[in-house]
Coordinates of C-alpha atoms and ligand atoms in Angstrom, one line a residue:
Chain A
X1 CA 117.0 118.6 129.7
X2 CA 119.4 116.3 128.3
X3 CA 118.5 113.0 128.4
X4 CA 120.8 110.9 125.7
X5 CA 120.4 107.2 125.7
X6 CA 123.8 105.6 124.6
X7 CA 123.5 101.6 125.9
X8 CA 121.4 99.2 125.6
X9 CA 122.1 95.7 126.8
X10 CA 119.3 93.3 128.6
X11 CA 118.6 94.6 131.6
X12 CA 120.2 98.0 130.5
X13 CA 117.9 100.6 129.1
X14 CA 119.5 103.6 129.2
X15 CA 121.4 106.3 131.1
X16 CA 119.6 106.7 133.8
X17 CA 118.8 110.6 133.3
X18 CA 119.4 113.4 135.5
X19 CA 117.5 115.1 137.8
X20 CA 117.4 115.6 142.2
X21 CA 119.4 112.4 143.7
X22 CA 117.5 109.9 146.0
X23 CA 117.0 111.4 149.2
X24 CA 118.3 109.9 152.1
X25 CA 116.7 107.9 154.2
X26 CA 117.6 107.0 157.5
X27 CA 114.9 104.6 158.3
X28 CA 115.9 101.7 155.8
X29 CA 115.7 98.3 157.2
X30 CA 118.9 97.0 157.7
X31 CA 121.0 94.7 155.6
X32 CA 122.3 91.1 156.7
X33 CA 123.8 88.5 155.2
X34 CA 122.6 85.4 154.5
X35 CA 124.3 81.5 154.9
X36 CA 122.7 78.0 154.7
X37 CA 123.3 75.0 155.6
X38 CA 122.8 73.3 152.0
X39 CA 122.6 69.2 153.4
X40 CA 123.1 68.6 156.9
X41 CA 127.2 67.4 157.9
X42 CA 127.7 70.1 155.1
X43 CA 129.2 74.0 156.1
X44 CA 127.0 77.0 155.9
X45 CA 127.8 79.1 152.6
X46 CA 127.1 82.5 152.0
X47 CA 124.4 82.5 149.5
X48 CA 123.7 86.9 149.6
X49 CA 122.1 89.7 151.5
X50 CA 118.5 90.7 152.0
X51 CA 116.7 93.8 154.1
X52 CA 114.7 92.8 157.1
X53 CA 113.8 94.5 160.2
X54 CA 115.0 91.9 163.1
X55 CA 116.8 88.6 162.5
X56 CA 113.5 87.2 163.0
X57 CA 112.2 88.5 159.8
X58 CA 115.7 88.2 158.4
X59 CA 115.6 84.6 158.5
X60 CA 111.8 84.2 157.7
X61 CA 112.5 86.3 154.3
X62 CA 115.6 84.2 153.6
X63 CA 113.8 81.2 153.6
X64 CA 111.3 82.8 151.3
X65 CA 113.8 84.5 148.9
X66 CA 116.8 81.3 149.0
X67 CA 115.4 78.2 150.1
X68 CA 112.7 78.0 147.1
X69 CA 113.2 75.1 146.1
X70 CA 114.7 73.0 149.3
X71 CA 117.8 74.3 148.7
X72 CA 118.7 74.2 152.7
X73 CA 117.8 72.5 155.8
X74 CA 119.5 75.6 158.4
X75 CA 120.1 79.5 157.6
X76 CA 122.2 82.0 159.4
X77 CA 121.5 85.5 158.9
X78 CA 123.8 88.5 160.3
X79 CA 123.5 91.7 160.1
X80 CA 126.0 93.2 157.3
X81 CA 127.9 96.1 159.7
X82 CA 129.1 93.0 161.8
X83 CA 131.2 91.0 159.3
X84 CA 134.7 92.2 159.1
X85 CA 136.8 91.6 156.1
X86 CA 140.6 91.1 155.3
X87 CA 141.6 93.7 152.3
X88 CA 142.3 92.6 149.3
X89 CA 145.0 95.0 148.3
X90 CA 147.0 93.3 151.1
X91 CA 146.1 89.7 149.9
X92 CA 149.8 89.5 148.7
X93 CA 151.2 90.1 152.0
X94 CA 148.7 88.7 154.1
X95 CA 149.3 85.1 152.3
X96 CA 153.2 85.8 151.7
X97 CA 154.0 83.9 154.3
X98 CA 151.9 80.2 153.2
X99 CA 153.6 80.9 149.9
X100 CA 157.3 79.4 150.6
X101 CA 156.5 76.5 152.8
X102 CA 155.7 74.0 150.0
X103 CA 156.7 71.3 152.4
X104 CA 153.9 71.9 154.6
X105 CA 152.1 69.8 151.5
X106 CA 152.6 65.9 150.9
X107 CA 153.9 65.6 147.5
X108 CA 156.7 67.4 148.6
X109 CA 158.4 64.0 149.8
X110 CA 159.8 61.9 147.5
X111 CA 159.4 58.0 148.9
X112 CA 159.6 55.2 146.9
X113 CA 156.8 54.1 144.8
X114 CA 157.0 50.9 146.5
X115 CA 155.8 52.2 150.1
X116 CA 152.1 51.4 150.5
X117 CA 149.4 52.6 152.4
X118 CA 151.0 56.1 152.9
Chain B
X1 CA 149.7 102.9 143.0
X2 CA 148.3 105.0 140.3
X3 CA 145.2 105.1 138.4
X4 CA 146.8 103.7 135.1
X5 CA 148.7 100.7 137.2
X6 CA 145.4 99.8 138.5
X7 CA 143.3 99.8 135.1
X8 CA 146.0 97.8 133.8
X9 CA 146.3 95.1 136.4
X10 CA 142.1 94.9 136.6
X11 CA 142.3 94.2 132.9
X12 CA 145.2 91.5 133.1
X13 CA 142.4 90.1 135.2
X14 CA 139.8 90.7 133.6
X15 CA 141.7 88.7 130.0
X16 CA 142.7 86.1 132.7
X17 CA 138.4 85.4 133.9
X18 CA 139.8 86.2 137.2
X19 CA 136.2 87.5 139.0
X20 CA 136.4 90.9 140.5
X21 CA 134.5 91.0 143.6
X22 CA 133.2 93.4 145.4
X23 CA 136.1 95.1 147.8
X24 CA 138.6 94.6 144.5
X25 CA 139.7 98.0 142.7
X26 CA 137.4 98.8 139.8
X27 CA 137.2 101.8 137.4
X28 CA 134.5 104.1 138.0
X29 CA 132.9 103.7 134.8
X30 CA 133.0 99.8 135.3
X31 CA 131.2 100.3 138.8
X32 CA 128.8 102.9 137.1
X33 CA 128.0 100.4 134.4
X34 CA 127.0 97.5 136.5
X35 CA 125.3 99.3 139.0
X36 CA 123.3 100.5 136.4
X37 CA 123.1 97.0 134.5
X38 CA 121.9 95.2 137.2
X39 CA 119.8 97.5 139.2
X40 CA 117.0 98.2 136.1
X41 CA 117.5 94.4 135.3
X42 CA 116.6 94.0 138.9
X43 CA 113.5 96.5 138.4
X44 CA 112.9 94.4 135.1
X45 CA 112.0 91.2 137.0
X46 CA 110.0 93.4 139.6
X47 CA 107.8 95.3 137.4
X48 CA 107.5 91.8 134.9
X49 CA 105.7 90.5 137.8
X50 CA 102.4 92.8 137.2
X51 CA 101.3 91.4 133.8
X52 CA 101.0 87.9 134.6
X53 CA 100.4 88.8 138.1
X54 CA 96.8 90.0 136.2
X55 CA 96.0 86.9 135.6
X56 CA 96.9 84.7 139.2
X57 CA 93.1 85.0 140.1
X58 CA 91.9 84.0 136.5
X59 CA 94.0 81.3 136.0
X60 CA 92.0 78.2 134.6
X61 CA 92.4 75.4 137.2
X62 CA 93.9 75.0 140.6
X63 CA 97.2 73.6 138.5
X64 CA 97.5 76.9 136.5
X65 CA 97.4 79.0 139.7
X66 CA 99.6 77.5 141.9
X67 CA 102.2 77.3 138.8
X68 CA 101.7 81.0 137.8
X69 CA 101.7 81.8 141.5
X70 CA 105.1 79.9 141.7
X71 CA 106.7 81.6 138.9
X72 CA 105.7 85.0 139.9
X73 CA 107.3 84.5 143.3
X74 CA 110.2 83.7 141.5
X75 CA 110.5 86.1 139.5
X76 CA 111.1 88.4 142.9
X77 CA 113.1 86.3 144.1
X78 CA 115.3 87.1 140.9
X79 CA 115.0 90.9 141.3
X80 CA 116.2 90.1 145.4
X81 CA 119.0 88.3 144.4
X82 CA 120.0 91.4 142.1
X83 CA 119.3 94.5 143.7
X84 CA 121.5 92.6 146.5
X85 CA 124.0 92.3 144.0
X86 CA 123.8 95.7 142.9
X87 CA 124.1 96.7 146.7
X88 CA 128.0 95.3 146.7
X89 CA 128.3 98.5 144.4
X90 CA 127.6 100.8 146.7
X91 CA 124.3 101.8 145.9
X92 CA 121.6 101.7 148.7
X93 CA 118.2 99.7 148.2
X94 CA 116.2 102.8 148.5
X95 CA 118.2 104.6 146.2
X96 CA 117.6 101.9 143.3
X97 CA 113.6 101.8 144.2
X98 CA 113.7 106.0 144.2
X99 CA 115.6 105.5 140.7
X100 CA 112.5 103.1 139.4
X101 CA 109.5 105.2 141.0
X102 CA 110.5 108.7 140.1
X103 CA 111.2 107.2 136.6
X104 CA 114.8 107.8 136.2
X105 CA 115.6 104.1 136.0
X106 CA 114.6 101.9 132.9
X107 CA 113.8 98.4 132.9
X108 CA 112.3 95.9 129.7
X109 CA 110.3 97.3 127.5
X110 CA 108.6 94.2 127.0
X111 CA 106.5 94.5 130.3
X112 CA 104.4 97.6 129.2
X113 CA 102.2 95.8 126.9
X114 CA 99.0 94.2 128.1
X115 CA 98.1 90.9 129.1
X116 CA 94.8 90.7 127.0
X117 CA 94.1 86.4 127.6
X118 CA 95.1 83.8 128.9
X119 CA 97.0 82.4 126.2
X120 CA 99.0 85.6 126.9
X121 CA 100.7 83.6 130.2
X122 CA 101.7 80.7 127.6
X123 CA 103.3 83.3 125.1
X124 CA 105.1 85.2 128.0
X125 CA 106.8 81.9 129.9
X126 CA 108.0 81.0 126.1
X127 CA 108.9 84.1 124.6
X128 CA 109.7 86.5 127.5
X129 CA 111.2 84.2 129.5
X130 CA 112.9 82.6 126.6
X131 CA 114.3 85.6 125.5
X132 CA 115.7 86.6 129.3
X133 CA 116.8 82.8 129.7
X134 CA 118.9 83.4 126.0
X135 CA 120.8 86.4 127.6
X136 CA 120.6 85.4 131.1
X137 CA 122.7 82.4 130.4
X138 CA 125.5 84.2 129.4
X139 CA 125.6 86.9 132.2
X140 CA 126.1 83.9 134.8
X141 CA 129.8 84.2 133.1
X142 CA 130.1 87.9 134.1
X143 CA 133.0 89.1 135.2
X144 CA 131.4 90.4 138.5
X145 CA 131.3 87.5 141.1
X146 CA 128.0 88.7 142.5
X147 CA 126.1 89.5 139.4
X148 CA 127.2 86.1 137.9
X149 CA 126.2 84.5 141.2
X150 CA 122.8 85.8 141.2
X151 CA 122.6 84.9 137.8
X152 CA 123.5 81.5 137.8
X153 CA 120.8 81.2 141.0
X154 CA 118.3 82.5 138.1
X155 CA 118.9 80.6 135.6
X156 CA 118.2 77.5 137.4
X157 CA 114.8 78.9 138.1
X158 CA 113.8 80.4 134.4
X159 CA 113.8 76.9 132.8
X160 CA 110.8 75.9 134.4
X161 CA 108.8 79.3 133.7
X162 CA 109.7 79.1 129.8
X163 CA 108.4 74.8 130.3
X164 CA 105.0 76.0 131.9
X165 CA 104.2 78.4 129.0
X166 CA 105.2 76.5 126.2
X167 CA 102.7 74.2 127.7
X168 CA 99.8 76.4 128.1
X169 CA 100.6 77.6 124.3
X170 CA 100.4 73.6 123.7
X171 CA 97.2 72.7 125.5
X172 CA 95.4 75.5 123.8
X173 CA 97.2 74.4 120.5
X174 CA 95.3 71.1 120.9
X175 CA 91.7 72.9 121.7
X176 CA 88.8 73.9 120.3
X177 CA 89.4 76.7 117.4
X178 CA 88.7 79.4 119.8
X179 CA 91.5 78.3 121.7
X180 CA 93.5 77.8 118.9
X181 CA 92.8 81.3 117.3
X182 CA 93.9 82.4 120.7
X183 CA 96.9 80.9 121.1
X184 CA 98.1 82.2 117.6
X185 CA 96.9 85.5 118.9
X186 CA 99.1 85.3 121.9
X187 CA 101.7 84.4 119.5
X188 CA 101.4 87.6 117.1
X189 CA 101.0 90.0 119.7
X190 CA 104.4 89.0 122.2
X191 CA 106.6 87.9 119.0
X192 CA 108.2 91.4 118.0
X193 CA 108.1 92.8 121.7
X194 CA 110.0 89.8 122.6
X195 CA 113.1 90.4 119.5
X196 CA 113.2 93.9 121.0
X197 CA 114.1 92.4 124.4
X198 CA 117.8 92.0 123.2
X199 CA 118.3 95.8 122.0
X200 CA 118.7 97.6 119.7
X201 CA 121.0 96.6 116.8
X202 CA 124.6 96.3 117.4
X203 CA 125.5 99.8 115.2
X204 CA 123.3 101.2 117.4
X205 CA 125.0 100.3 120.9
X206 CA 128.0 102.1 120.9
X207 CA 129.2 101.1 124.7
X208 CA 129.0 96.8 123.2
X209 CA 132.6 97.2 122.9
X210 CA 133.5 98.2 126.3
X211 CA 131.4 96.0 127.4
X212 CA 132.6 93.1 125.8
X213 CA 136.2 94.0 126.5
X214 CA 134.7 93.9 130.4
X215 CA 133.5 90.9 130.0
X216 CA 129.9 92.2 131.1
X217 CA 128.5 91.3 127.9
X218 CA 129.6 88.3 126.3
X219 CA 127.4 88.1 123.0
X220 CA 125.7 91.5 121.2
X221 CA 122.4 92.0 120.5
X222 CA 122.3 90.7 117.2
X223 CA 124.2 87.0 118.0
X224 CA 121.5 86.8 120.5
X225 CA 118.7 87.4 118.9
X226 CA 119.1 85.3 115.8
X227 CA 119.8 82.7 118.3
X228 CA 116.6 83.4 119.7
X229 CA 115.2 83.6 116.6
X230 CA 116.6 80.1 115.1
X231 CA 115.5 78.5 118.7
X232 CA 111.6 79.6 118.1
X233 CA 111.1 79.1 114.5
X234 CA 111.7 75.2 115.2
X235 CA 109.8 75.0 118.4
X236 CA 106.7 77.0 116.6
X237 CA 106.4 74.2 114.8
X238 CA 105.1 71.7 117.8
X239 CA 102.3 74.1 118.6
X240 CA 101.2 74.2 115.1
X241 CA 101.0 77.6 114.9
X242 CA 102.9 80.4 113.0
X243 CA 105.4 83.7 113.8
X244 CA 104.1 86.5 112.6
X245 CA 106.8 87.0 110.4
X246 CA 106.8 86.5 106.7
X247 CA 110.1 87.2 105.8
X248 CA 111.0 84.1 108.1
X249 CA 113.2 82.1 105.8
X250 CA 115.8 79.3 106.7
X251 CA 119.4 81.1 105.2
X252 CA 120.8 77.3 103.8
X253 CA 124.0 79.9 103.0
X254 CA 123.9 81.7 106.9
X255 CA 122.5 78.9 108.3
X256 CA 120.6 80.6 109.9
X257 CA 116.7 82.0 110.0
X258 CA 116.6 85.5 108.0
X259 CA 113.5 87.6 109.6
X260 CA 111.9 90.8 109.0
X261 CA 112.9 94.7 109.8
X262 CA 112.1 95.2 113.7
X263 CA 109.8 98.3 114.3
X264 CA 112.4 100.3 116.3
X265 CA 110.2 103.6 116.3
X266 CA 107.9 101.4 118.4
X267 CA 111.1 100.2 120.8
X268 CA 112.1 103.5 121.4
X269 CA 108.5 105.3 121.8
X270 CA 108.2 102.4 124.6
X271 CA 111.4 102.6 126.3
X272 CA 110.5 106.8 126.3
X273 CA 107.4 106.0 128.5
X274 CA 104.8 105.8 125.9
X275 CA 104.3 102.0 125.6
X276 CA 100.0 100.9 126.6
X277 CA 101.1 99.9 129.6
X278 CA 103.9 102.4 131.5
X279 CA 101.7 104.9 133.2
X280 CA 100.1 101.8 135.1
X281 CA 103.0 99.9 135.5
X282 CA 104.9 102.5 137.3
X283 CA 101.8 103.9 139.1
X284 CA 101.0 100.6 140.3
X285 CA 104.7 99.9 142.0
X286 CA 104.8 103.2 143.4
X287 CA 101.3 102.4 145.1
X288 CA 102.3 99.4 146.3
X289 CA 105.3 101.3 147.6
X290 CA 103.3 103.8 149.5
X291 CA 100.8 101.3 150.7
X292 CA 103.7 99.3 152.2
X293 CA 105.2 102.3 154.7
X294 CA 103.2 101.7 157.4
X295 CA 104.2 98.5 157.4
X296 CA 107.8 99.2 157.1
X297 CA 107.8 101.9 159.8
X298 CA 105.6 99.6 162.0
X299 CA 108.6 97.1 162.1
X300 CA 111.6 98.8 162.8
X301 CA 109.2 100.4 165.9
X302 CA 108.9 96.8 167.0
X303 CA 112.4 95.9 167.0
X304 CA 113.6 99.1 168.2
X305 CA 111.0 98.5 171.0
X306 CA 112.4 94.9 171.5
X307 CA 115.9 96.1 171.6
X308 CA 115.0 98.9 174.2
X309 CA 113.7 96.1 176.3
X310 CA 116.3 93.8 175.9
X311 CA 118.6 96.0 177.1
X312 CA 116.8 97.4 180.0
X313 CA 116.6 93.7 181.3
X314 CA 120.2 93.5 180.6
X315 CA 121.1 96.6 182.9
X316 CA 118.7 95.5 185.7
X317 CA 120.1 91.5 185.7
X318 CA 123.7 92.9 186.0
X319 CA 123.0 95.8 188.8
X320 CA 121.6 93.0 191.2
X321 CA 123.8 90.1 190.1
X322 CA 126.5 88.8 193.1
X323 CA 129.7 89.7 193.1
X324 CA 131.7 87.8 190.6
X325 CA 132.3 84.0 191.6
X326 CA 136.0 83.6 190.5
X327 CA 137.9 86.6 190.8
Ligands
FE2_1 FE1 113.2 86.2 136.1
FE2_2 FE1 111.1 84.1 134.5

């Protein structure tokens, strides 16, 4: 066996040593992804993930795991497979086209100091 | 792009505290690292819940057992928020919990010695705790976004756990001379097991470099620890009581506390699986484990059954619904 231990930071002890993987299992709750509602008139911000069965449970665990401590007054949960995501190797192109339009911003007009109220 | 190209831009980034999240390109060895970081950290808060959870139904009032009932919840909370960090990685929930029960996975060392008293809940929120909050802090600066997310979310919680056991530690402090004697006791027993929390010297962790250069470690071993170190030799001082320690000398020169050699045969004899407590530690997760698949199997069959249902009604609604109205 070779089982050599190399790093050792907090919350790091060890390589993890060899030996069979995990098998797999196919009966794993499923994941979603959890947002709340912080203060009402305030947006719904993704906070993290947790396992549940249903959204029911997903939404009674998320109170129990994120909202502790009053931290929120609505959740949403949904199940992880369903979010889709833009890809970040094409961020530069995706945004290219925001990038050379500096007038759509204010302070791109020069008006005299004197002009209130605008 | 090639492999090089991409190292070298994720560095730029890296120098520049740009956050790498999860879908950003990443070096295998950075991925394997964290996942590995943050999973048996993740398992660390998980198993630390059994010692004081030991003491929940001995607790000494109603106010000790809804605090220590509190904190305990908390601390799963924290190992939630990181195994869900860890799953950003790639790694499956499962998979990390296999890791922990078959033993292939670490976590502290510190939670494999016994929780003989009650004092023991006092030393543990001030010491343990202390220790995690001193290189906790620090992590929520991470260069992962979800690892320093979770960790920022955690440290907001710890401060309160390391509060209610420096106050136990200070109630018995100002008891009877049993209490007393037991409160030093406390003290002399978690001390050492509590330096060890921060690893092992920095000579002796090769990878502190790469780590550092990551930005997954901000501080070594050693920084940490004599912080730790200077912190608790004042704060011993308002319990009246002593670290069991008697090289423990303020350095006017260093300033800084100079302490004693740190046992590492025991450290390492612990982490190997030989601590008091391992055996039951791990045997007692993996029982919970087992005892819990019933439950687990019970409600996936009730939402699949729901879900069955659901969609039955569904087909039956539409096969007898009128023709369309607008068409
Ligand atoms: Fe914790
Ligand atoms: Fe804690």
């Amino acid at each position: 066996m070779n089982i050599h231990i190399t790093k050792f930071f907090y919350g790091d002890y060890g390589e993890i040593e060899g030996g069979a993987p995990a098998p797999v299992n196919n009966r794993e709750w499923p994941l979603w992804e959890v947002f709340i509602r912080s203060k009402q008139g305030l947006d719904h911000k993704h906070v993290g993930s947790l396992h549940a069965a249903d959204a029911a449970m997903a939404i009674e665990n998320a109170r129990d795991v994120y909202t502790r401590r009053m931290e929120g007054v609505s959740i949403w949960v949904v199940e992880s497979k369903y979010i889709h995501a833009s890809n970040p190797t094409e961020a530069g192109a995706l945004y290219d086209p925001a990038n050379d339009k500096i007038y759509r911003h204010p302070t791109f007009y020069q008006l005299p100091d004197e002009l209130k109220y605008m | 792009m090639d492999a090089n190209k991409l190292a070298e831009q994720f560095q730029q980034k890296i120098d520049a505290d740009i956050k790498i999240e999860p879908q950003d390109w990443m070096p295998d060895e950075y991925r394997k690292t964290l996942i590995r970081q943050i999973s048996q950290h993740a398992h660390s808060e998980i198993v630390g819940m059994l010692p004081e959870g030991n003491w929940i139904t001995r607790a000494p009032s109603l106010r000790r057992k809804a605090i220590l009932l509190a904190k305990v919840q908390d601390e799963a909370g924290h190992g939630l928020y990181l195994y869900s960090a860890a799953e950003t990685l790639g790694i499956t929930r499962d998979e990390m919990y296999y890791q922990l029960h078959s033993g292939k996975a670490k976590y502290s060392s510190i939670f494999n010695y016994p929780t003989l008293t009650w004092a023991d809940m006092g030393a543990i929120g001030w010491l343990v705790d202390g220790a995690a909050i001193m290189n906790q802090v620090p992590l929520s600066r991470c260069s992962y976004g979800p690892y320093a997310r979770a960790m920022v979310r955690i440290c907001k919680e710890e401060s309160f756990h390391q509060r209610q056991g420096f106050e136990i530690l200070l109630t018995l402090s100002k008891g009877n001379a049993a209490q007393r004697k037991m409160c030093q006791d406390a003290i002399n027993r978690w001390w050492w097991p509590s330096l060890m929390m921060f690893g092992p010297t920095d000579n002796d962790s090769p990878h502190t470099a790469q780590s550092m250069k990551w930005k997954i470690k901000r501080f070594t071993n050693d920084e940490l620890r004599q912080k730790f170190v200077d912190v608790c030799a004042e704060q011993v001082k308002f319990l009246g009581m002593t670290l069991p320690d008697k090289d423990l000398k303020w350095n006017e020169e260093r300033k800084h506390y100079d302490f004693g050699p740190i046992n590492w045969e025991e450290f390492w004899n612990v982490v190997k699986g030989n601590g008091p407590c391992n055996k039951e530690r791990l045997a007692t997760r993996v029982q919970a484990w087992e005892d819990g698949a019933w439950v687990r199997e019970a409600a996936l069959a009730y939402e699949e059954k729901k879900s069955a249902r659901k969609y039955a009604f569904q087909n039956t609604a539409k096969s007898t619904e009128n023709a369309p109205a607008f068409q």
